[in-house]
Amino acid sequence: MKIDITEIEDGLEGNWWHYIKSSDFSFQTRIPQLNSLEANEDDILIHKQILEGESFPTKRFHLIMDGEAFQVEGNEIRETLARKLAIFIQQNKKLPFGCTYKKIQKNNTVIIQYNPNGFDSFQLKIKPEDMELEDSDIEKLFSSMETEKVNALATSEDATFTIDPITEDPLLEQVSMESGKSKVFVVEGKIIAIDLRKSYFQGNETIFYLLQLEGGKIAPDNKKNTLQRDFSLINAKCSENAMKKFELQTGNKVSFNGKVKMDKKLKLLVQNIRKFDKAT
């Protein structure tokens, strides 16, 4: 069914719209044709605007019902997503895109966090009866369940989330401490994955790239080869300018230096990288 977004009145202005396809949890941050959206029953629209005098966006939620978009509260969005989540898991035996298993409560309710992007978050609850599960099966099922990492609606301008955060790495942390300035030198790490990521501040969008590297060496000082030690995996943050300047691609072996940081969302990574040297 087609939804004319220009006819939706919710007290907000502008074209800052997000779309969630509830059948598979795929997500669009930019709707290509704002006057005509192809949507299905129970799909979700989020409208945002930073109002005058505010620092964070005001949100309006809309649920597609009977071929129309109806403004609803956040709790109704969570209930709809939880119901669709139970159906998706039963059909696909895995978690959909953007979902993370968090915990099981004492009453055996499963808590799943859905983050379609870095700034929208929904805590979803699934009860055993929603999936016709025995209480004894719940923890085993969800703790080992795979997650769909590909956003089926992603375009070249949308963020991707194929790289898992690294929550701890004693070797990386030790090497950064040895430098005395949280610095680390990465030598010929092979890029095995690249994610386009976005951050927002007061309505302004910044694009950056998250790189995952394997099989190289790290050191607190790039002058002594004896200080180099093998690492398994490292995540590194790369600016949009650096990505274009050095033409980075998966398969490249690169060397660089930067600072180690525990980011609130990206977790442990190397950032503040100014230059990449490719191995020939």
mmCIF file of C-alpha atoms in Angstrom:
data_model
loop_
_atom_site.group_PDB
_atom_site.id
_atom_site.type_symbol
_atom_site.label_atom_id
_atom_site.label_comp_id
_atom_site.label_asym_id
_atom_site.label_seq_id
_atom_site.Cartn_x
_atom_site.Cartn_y
_atom_site.Cartn_z
ATOM 1 C CA MET A 1 0.000 0.000 0.000
ATOM 2 C CA LYS A 2 1.174 3.563 -0.648
ATOM 3 C CA ILE A 3 1.375 6.114 2.155
ATOM 4 C CA ASP A 4 1.542 9.822 1.319
ATOM 5 C CA ILE A 5 3.843 11.204 4.005
ATOM 6 C CA THR A 6 3.064 14.801 3.092
ATOM 7 C CA GLU A 7 -0.490 14.273 4.348
ATOM 8 C CA ILE A 8 0.596 13.146 7.830
ATOM 9 C CA GLU A 9 -0.002 15.862 10.432
ATOM 10 C CA ASP A 10 1.693 15.385 13.777
ATOM 11 C CA GLY A 11 2.777 18.899 14.803
ATOM 12 C CA LEU A 12 6.300 18.482 13.418
ATOM 13 C CA GLU A 13 7.796 19.863 10.232
ATOM 14 C CA GLY A 14 10.549 18.807 7.866
ATOM 15 C CA ASN A 15 11.567 15.590 6.123
ATOM 16 C CA TRP A 16 13.411 13.841 8.961
ATOM 17 C CA TRP A 17 11.551 10.528 8.666
ATOM 18 C CA HIS A 18 12.590 6.961 9.516
ATOM 19 C CA TYR A 19 10.822 3.821 8.372
ATOM 20 C CA ILE A 20 10.794 0.359 10.024
ATOM 21 C CA LYS A 21 9.542 -2.663 8.115
ATOM 22 C CA SER A 22 8.138 -4.668 11.002
ATOM 23 C CA SER A 23 8.121 -8.044 9.240
ATOM 24 C CA ASP A 24 11.938 -8.264 9.248
ATOM 25 C CA PHE A 25 12.991 -5.163 11.288
ATOM 26 C CA SER A 26 14.873 -3.666 8.338
ATOM 27 C CA PHE A 27 15.170 0.091 8.443
ATOM 28 C CA GLN A 28 15.458 3.192 6.270
ATOM 29 C CA THR A 29 16.937 6.421 7.596
ATOM 30 C CA ARG A 30 16.150 8.294 4.405
ATOM 31 C CA ILE A 31 12.916 7.589 2.591
ATOM 32 C CA PRO A 32 13.692 7.949 -1.148
ATOM 33 C CA GLN A 33 10.322 9.359 -2.236
ATOM 34 C CA LEU A 34 8.936 11.371 0.635
ATOM 35 C CA ASN A 35 5.533 11.849 -0.938
ATOM 36 C CA SER A 36 4.967 8.132 -1.565
ATOM 37 C CA LEU A 37 6.064 5.276 0.706
ATOM 38 C CA GLU A 38 5.304 1.634 -0.049
ATOM 39 C CA ALA A 39 4.412 0.188 3.352
ATOM 40 C CA ASN A 40 2.619 -2.770 4.916
ATOM 41 C CA GLU A 41 0.335 -3.353 7.885
ATOM 42 C CA ASP A 42 2.113 -2.808 11.242
ATOM 43 C CA ASP A 43 5.036 -0.960 9.640
ATOM 44 C CA ILE A 44 6.326 2.032 11.591
ATOM 45 C CA LEU A 45 7.221 5.639 10.796
ATOM 46 C CA ILE A 46 9.233 7.910 13.083
ATOM 47 C CA HIS A 47 9.132 11.666 12.481
ATOM 48 C CA LYS A 48 11.751 13.883 14.140
ATOM 49 C CA GLN A 49 12.419 17.575 14.477
ATOM 50 C CA ILE A 50 14.687 19.623 16.732
ATOM 51 C CA LEU A 51 12.376 22.328 17.963
ATOM 52 C CA GLU A 52 13.560 25.862 18.618
ATOM 53 C CA GLY A 53 15.448 26.106 21.893
ATOM 54 C CA GLU A 54 15.907 22.314 22.151
ATOM 55 C CA SER A 55 19.096 20.267 21.755
ATOM 56 C CA PHE A 56 17.523 16.874 21.094
ATOM 57 C CA PRO A 57 14.859 15.915 18.552
ATOM 58 C CA THR A 58 11.197 15.567 19.392
ATOM 59 C CA LYS A 59 9.767 12.310 18.032
ATOM 60 C CA ARG A 60 6.356 11.273 16.764
ATOM 61 C CA PHE A 61 5.535 7.604 16.176
ATOM 62 C CA HIS A 62 3.136 6.389 13.499
ATOM 63 C CA LEU A 63 1.770 2.882 12.979
ATOM 64 C CA ILE A 64 0.401 1.709 9.630
ATOM 65 C CA MET A 65 -3.106 0.305 10.179
ATOM 66 C CA ASP A 66 -5.790 -0.338 7.558
ATOM 67 C CA GLY A 67 -3.781 1.474 4.921
ATOM 68 C CA GLU A 68 -3.271 4.649 6.949
ATOM 69 C CA ALA A 69 -0.620 6.077 9.276
ATOM 70 C CA PHE A 70 -1.933 6.646 12.800
ATOM 71 C CA GLN A 71 0.009 8.549 15.456
ATOM 72 C CA VAL A 72 0.560 6.343 18.513
ATOM 73 C CA GLU A 73 2.583 6.365 21.719
ATOM 74 C CA GLY A 74 5.933 4.643 22.103
ATOM 75 C CA ASN A 75 4.498 1.802 24.187
ATOM 76 C CA GLU A 76 2.240 0.744 21.297
ATOM 77 C CA ILE A 77 5.265 0.682 18.999
ATOM 78 C CA ARG A 78 7.107 -1.560 21.471
ATOM 79 C CA GLU A 79 4.117 -3.902 21.767
ATOM 80 C CA THR A 80 3.822 -4.174 17.977
ATOM 81 C CA LEU A 81 7.543 -4.851 17.552
ATOM 82 C CA ALA A 82 7.528 -7.473 20.335
ATOM 83 C CA ARG A 83 4.642 -9.313 18.667
ATOM 84 C CA LYS A 84 6.363 -9.206 15.271
ATOM 85 C CA LEU A 85 9.648 -10.259 16.876
ATOM 86 C CA ALA A 86 8.103 -13.462 18.257
ATOM 87 C CA ILE A 87 6.760 -14.304 14.796
ATOM 88 C CA PHE A 88 10.119 -13.581 13.110
ATOM 89 C CA ILE A 89 12.026 -15.807 15.552
ATOM 90 C CA GLN A 90 9.596 -18.693 15.122
ATOM 91 C CA GLN A 91 9.882 -18.485 11.344
ATOM 92 C CA ASN A 92 13.628 -17.821 11.008
ATOM 93 C CA LYS A 93 15.197 -19.296 14.159
ATOM 94 C CA LYS A 94 17.339 -16.185 14.648
ATOM 95 C CA LEU A 95 17.066 -12.575 15.811
ATOM 96 C CA PRO A 96 16.273 -9.928 13.203
ATOM 97 C CA PHE A 97 18.496 -7.032 12.213
ATOM 98 C CA GLY A 98 19.353 -4.556 14.980
ATOM 99 C CA CYS A 99 18.246 -6.849 17.829
ATOM 100 C CA THR A 100 20.383 -7.924 20.783
ATOM 101 C CA TYR A 101 19.539 -10.469 23.458
ATOM 102 C CA LYS A 102 19.959 -8.772 26.857
ATOM 103 C CA LYS A 103 18.640 -10.982 29.634
ATOM 104 C CA ILE A 104 15.877 -13.191 30.997
ATOM 105 C CA GLN A 105 13.840 -11.864 33.893
ATOM 106 C CA LYS A 106 12.770 -13.958 36.895
ATOM 107 C CA ASN A 107 9.346 -14.560 35.340
ATOM 108 C CA ASN A 108 11.154 -15.920 32.219
ATOM 109 C CA THR A 109 10.309 -12.871 30.127
ATOM 110 C CA VAL A 110 13.026 -12.376 27.501
ATOM 111 C CA ILE A 111 14.409 -8.847 27.062
ATOM 112 C CA ILE A 112 15.576 -7.947 23.552
ATOM 113 C CA GLN A 113 17.037 -4.552 22.668
ATOM 114 C CA TYR A 114 16.233 -3.265 19.186
ATOM 115 C CA ASN A 115 18.532 -0.500 17.906
ATOM 116 C CA PRO A 116 17.819 0.175 14.239
ATOM 117 C CA ASN A 117 20.375 2.995 14.435
ATOM 118 C CA GLY A 118 22.518 4.661 17.056
ATOM 119 C CA PHE A 119 19.767 6.895 18.390
ATOM 120 C CA ASP A 120 16.490 4.958 18.397
ATOM 121 C CA SER A 121 16.152 2.202 20.981
ATOM 122 C CA PHE A 122 13.278 -0.092 21.874
ATOM 123 C CA GLN A 123 13.265 -2.588 24.742
ATOM 124 C CA LEU A 124 11.096 -5.517 23.654
ATOM 125 C CA LYS A 125 9.658 -8.212 25.923
ATOM 126 C CA ILE A 126 8.765 -11.744 24.854
ATOM 127 C CA LYS A 127 6.968 -14.114 27.197
ATOM 128 C CA PRO A 128 7.359 -17.918 26.870
ATOM 129 C CA GLU A 129 3.707 -18.296 25.888
ATOM 130 C CA ASP A 130 4.248 -15.872 22.984
ATOM 131 C CA MET A 131 6.371 -18.531 21.309
ATOM 132 C CA GLU A 132 4.915 -21.668 22.890
ATOM 133 C CA LEU A 133 8.184 -22.388 24.673
ATOM 134 C CA GLU A 134 8.902 -24.361 27.804
ATOM 135 C CA ASP A 135 10.596 -22.321 30.517
ATOM 136 C CA SER A 136 13.600 -24.661 30.472
ATOM 137 C CA ASP A 137 14.226 -23.987 26.766
ATOM 138 C CA ILE A 138 14.339 -20.190 26.903
ATOM 139 C CA GLU A 139 17.856 -19.383 28.071
ATOM 140 C CA LYS A 140 19.474 -22.030 25.876
ATOM 141 C CA LEU A 141 17.579 -20.822 22.822
ATOM 142 C CA PHE A 142 18.250 -17.085 23.131
ATOM 143 C CA SER A 143 21.822 -17.215 24.449
ATOM 144 C CA SER A 144 22.963 -19.130 21.351
ATOM 145 C CA MET A 145 20.733 -17.478 18.756
ATOM 146 C CA GLU A 146 22.372 -15.803 15.745
ATOM 147 C CA THR A 147 21.428 -12.285 14.660
ATOM 148 C CA GLU A 148 20.752 -11.049 11.144
ATOM 149 C CA LYS A 149 23.455 -8.432 10.542
ATOM 150 C CA VAL A 150 22.282 -7.123 7.189
ATOM 151 C CA ASN A 151 19.683 -4.379 6.932
ATOM 152 C CA ALA A 152 17.604 -5.512 3.954
ATOM 153 C CA LEU A 153 16.507 -1.934 3.208
ATOM 154 C CA ALA A 154 19.955 -0.380 3.409
ATOM 155 C CA THR A 155 21.194 1.790 0.558
ATOM 156 C CA SER A 156 24.721 3.053 -0.055
ATOM 157 C CA GLU A 157 23.886 6.026 2.195
ATOM 158 C CA ASP A 158 22.585 3.983 5.119
ATOM 159 C CA ALA A 159 24.584 2.810 8.109
ATOM 160 C CA THR A 160 25.631 -0.842 8.290
ATOM 161 C CA PHE A 161 26.234 -2.975 11.374
ATOM 162 C CA THR A 162 28.238 -6.035 10.339
ATOM 163 C CA ILE A 163 31.024 -5.428 12.887
ATOM 164 C CA ASP A 164 30.461 -6.567 16.451
ATOM 165 C CA PRO A 165 31.824 -4.352 19.255
ATOM 166 C CA ILE A 166 34.906 -5.541 21.125
ATOM 167 C CA THR A 167 34.186 -5.144 24.831
ATOM 168 C CA GLU A 168 37.633 -6.047 26.121
ATOM 169 C CA ASP A 169 41.139 -6.751 24.853
ATOM 170 C CA PRO A 170 43.813 -7.013 27.577
ATOM 171 C CA LEU A 171 46.663 -6.876 25.045
ATOM 172 C CA LEU A 172 45.441 -3.711 23.322
ATOM 173 C CA GLU A 173 44.811 -2.015 26.655
ATOM 174 C CA GLN A 174 48.231 -3.059 27.972
ATOM 175 C CA VAL A 175 50.060 -1.746 24.890
ATOM 176 C CA SER A 176 48.210 1.583 25.055
ATOM 177 C CA MET A 177 49.197 1.930 28.739
ATOM 178 C CA GLU A 178 52.853 1.238 27.883
ATOM 179 C CA SER A 179 52.873 4.213 25.508
ATOM 180 C CA GLY A 180 51.904 6.511 28.381
ATOM 181 C CA LYS A 181 49.470 8.418 26.165
ATOM 182 C CA SER A 182 46.871 5.739 25.310
ATOM 183 C CA LYS A 183 48.533 5.507 21.888
ATOM 184 C CA VAL A 184 49.005 2.361 19.866
ATOM 185 C CA PHE A 185 50.763 1.614 16.580
ATOM 186 C CA VAL A 186 49.077 -0.940 14.338
ATOM 187 C CA VAL A 187 51.333 -2.659 11.825
ATOM 188 C CA GLU A 188 49.957 -4.316 8.665
ATOM 189 C CA GLY A 189 46.550 -5.245 9.988
ATOM 190 C CA LYS A 190 44.283 -6.714 7.324
ATOM 191 C CA ILE A 191 40.918 -4.981 6.888
ATOM 192 C CA ILE A 192 38.282 -7.727 6.943
ATOM 193 C CA ALA A 193 35.130 -5.589 7.296
ATOM 194 C CA ILE A 194 34.046 -1.974 6.809
ATOM 195 C CA ASP A 195 30.857 -0.433 8.221
ATOM 196 C CA LEU A 196 29.475 2.967 7.304
ATOM 197 C CA ARG A 197 28.282 4.583 10.528
ATOM 198 C CA LYS A 198 26.578 7.886 11.364
ATOM 199 C CA SER A 199 26.408 10.172 14.360
ATOM 200 C CA TYR A 200 24.023 13.063 14.940
ATOM 201 C CA PHE A 201 24.350 16.214 17.009
ATOM 202 C CA GLN A 202 21.707 18.929 17.053
ATOM 203 C CA GLY A 203 20.350 17.718 13.729
ATOM 204 C CA ASN A 204 23.747 17.579 12.000
ATOM 205 C CA GLU A 205 24.822 14.256 10.495
ATOM 206 C CA THR A 206 28.431 13.045 10.526
ATOM 207 C CA ILE A 207 29.538 10.016 8.525
ATOM 208 C CA PHE A 208 32.449 7.858 9.647
ATOM 209 C CA TYR A 209 33.641 4.301 9.041
ATOM 210 C CA LEU A 210 34.281 1.455 11.453
ATOM 211 C CA LEU A 211 37.054 -0.885 10.315
ATOM 212 C CA GLN A 212 37.757 -4.357 11.649
ATOM 213 C CA LEU A 213 41.311 -5.648 11.228
ATOM 214 C CA GLU A 214 43.000 -8.975 11.904
ATOM 215 C CA GLY A 215 46.382 -10.622 11.786
ATOM 216 C CA GLY A 216 48.745 -7.687 12.312
ATOM 217 C CA LYS A 217 50.953 -6.430 15.121
ATOM 218 C CA ILE A 218 50.590 -3.662 17.698
ATOM 219 C CA ALA A 219 53.206 -1.713 19.639
ATOM 220 C CA PRO A 220 53.441 1.313 21.949
ATOM 221 C CA ASP A 221 56.304 2.685 19.819
ATOM 222 C CA ASN A 222 56.857 2.396 16.071
ATOM 223 C CA LYS A 223 60.647 2.668 16.376
ATOM 224 C CA LYS A 224 61.413 -0.719 17.976
ATOM 225 C CA ASN A 225 60.333 -3.891 16.207
ATOM 226 C CA THR A 226 60.993 -5.863 19.388
ATOM 227 C CA LEU A 227 57.984 -4.182 21.019
ATOM 228 C CA GLN A 228 55.557 -5.471 18.399
ATOM 229 C CA ARG A 229 53.064 -8.163 19.421
ATOM 230 C CA ASP A 230 50.523 -10.116 17.401
ATOM 231 C CA PHE A 231 46.854 -9.193 17.747
ATOM 232 C CA SER A 232 43.744 -11.110 16.689
ATOM 233 C CA LEU A 233 41.041 -8.466 16.093
ATOM 234 C CA ILE A 234 40.958 -4.673 16.383
ATOM 235 C CA ASN A 235 38.208 -2.180 15.575
ATOM 236 C CA ALA A 236 39.293 1.244 14.332
ATOM 237 C CA LYS A 237 37.361 4.448 13.629
ATOM 238 C CA CYS A 238 38.101 6.167 10.312
ATOM 239 C CA SER A 239 36.831 9.572 9.217
ATOM 240 C CA GLU A 240 34.979 10.028 5.931
ATOM 241 C CA ASN A 241 37.841 12.200 4.625
ATOM 242 C CA ALA A 242 40.479 9.591 5.472
ATOM 243 C CA MET A 243 38.394 6.839 3.893
ATOM 244 C CA LYS A 244 38.281 8.739 0.598
ATOM 245 C CA LYS A 245 41.882 9.996 0.733
ATOM 246 C CA PHE A 246 43.468 6.585 1.326
ATOM 247 C CA GLU A 247 40.886 4.611 -0.705
ATOM 248 C CA LEU A 248 40.549 1.879 1.896
ATOM 249 C CA GLN A 249 38.968 -1.445 0.954
ATOM 250 C CA THR A 250 38.535 -4.845 2.553
ATOM 251 C CA GLY A 251 41.652 -6.909 1.957
ATOM 252 C CA ASN A 252 44.057 -3.963 2.360
ATOM 253 C CA LYS A 253 46.890 -4.401 4.835
ATOM 254 C CA VAL A 254 47.374 -1.076 6.603
ATOM 255 C CA SER A 255 49.576 0.499 9.259
ATOM 256 C CA PHE A 256 48.565 3.494 11.379
ATOM 257 C CA ASN A 257 48.697 5.007 14.841
ATOM 258 C CA GLY A 258 45.895 6.310 17.006
ATOM 259 C CA LYS A 259 44.474 6.459 20.503
ATOM 260 C CA VAL A 260 42.690 3.622 22.277
ATOM 261 C CA LYS A 261 39.292 4.515 23.681
ATOM 262 C CA MET A 262 36.365 2.739 25.317
ATOM 263 C CA ASP A 263 33.443 4.321 23.460
ATOM 264 C CA LYS A 264 29.981 4.183 25.018
ATOM 265 C CA LYS A 265 28.430 2.644 21.888
ATOM 266 C CA LEU A 266 31.318 1.357 19.773
ATOM 267 C CA LYS A 267 33.176 -0.083 22.805
ATOM 268 C CA LEU A 268 36.942 -0.675 22.564
ATOM 269 C CA LEU A 269 38.539 0.812 19.459
ATOM 270 C CA VAL A 270 41.411 2.842 18.019
ATOM 271 C CA GLN A 271 40.507 6.369 16.908
ATOM 272 C CA ASN A 272 42.085 9.746 16.026
ATOM 273 C CA ILE A 273 43.808 8.171 13.033
ATOM 274 C CA ARG A 274 45.291 10.728 10.641
ATOM 275 C CA LYS A 275 47.136 8.544 8.126
ATOM 276 C CA PHE A 276 47.010 4.995 6.758
ATOM 277 C CA ASP A 277 50.026 3.357 5.091
ATOM 278 C CA LYS A 278 49.174 0.459 2.778
ATOM 279 C CA ALA A 279 51.474 -2.539 2.492
ATOM 280 C CA THR A 280 52.636 -3.140 -1.060
#
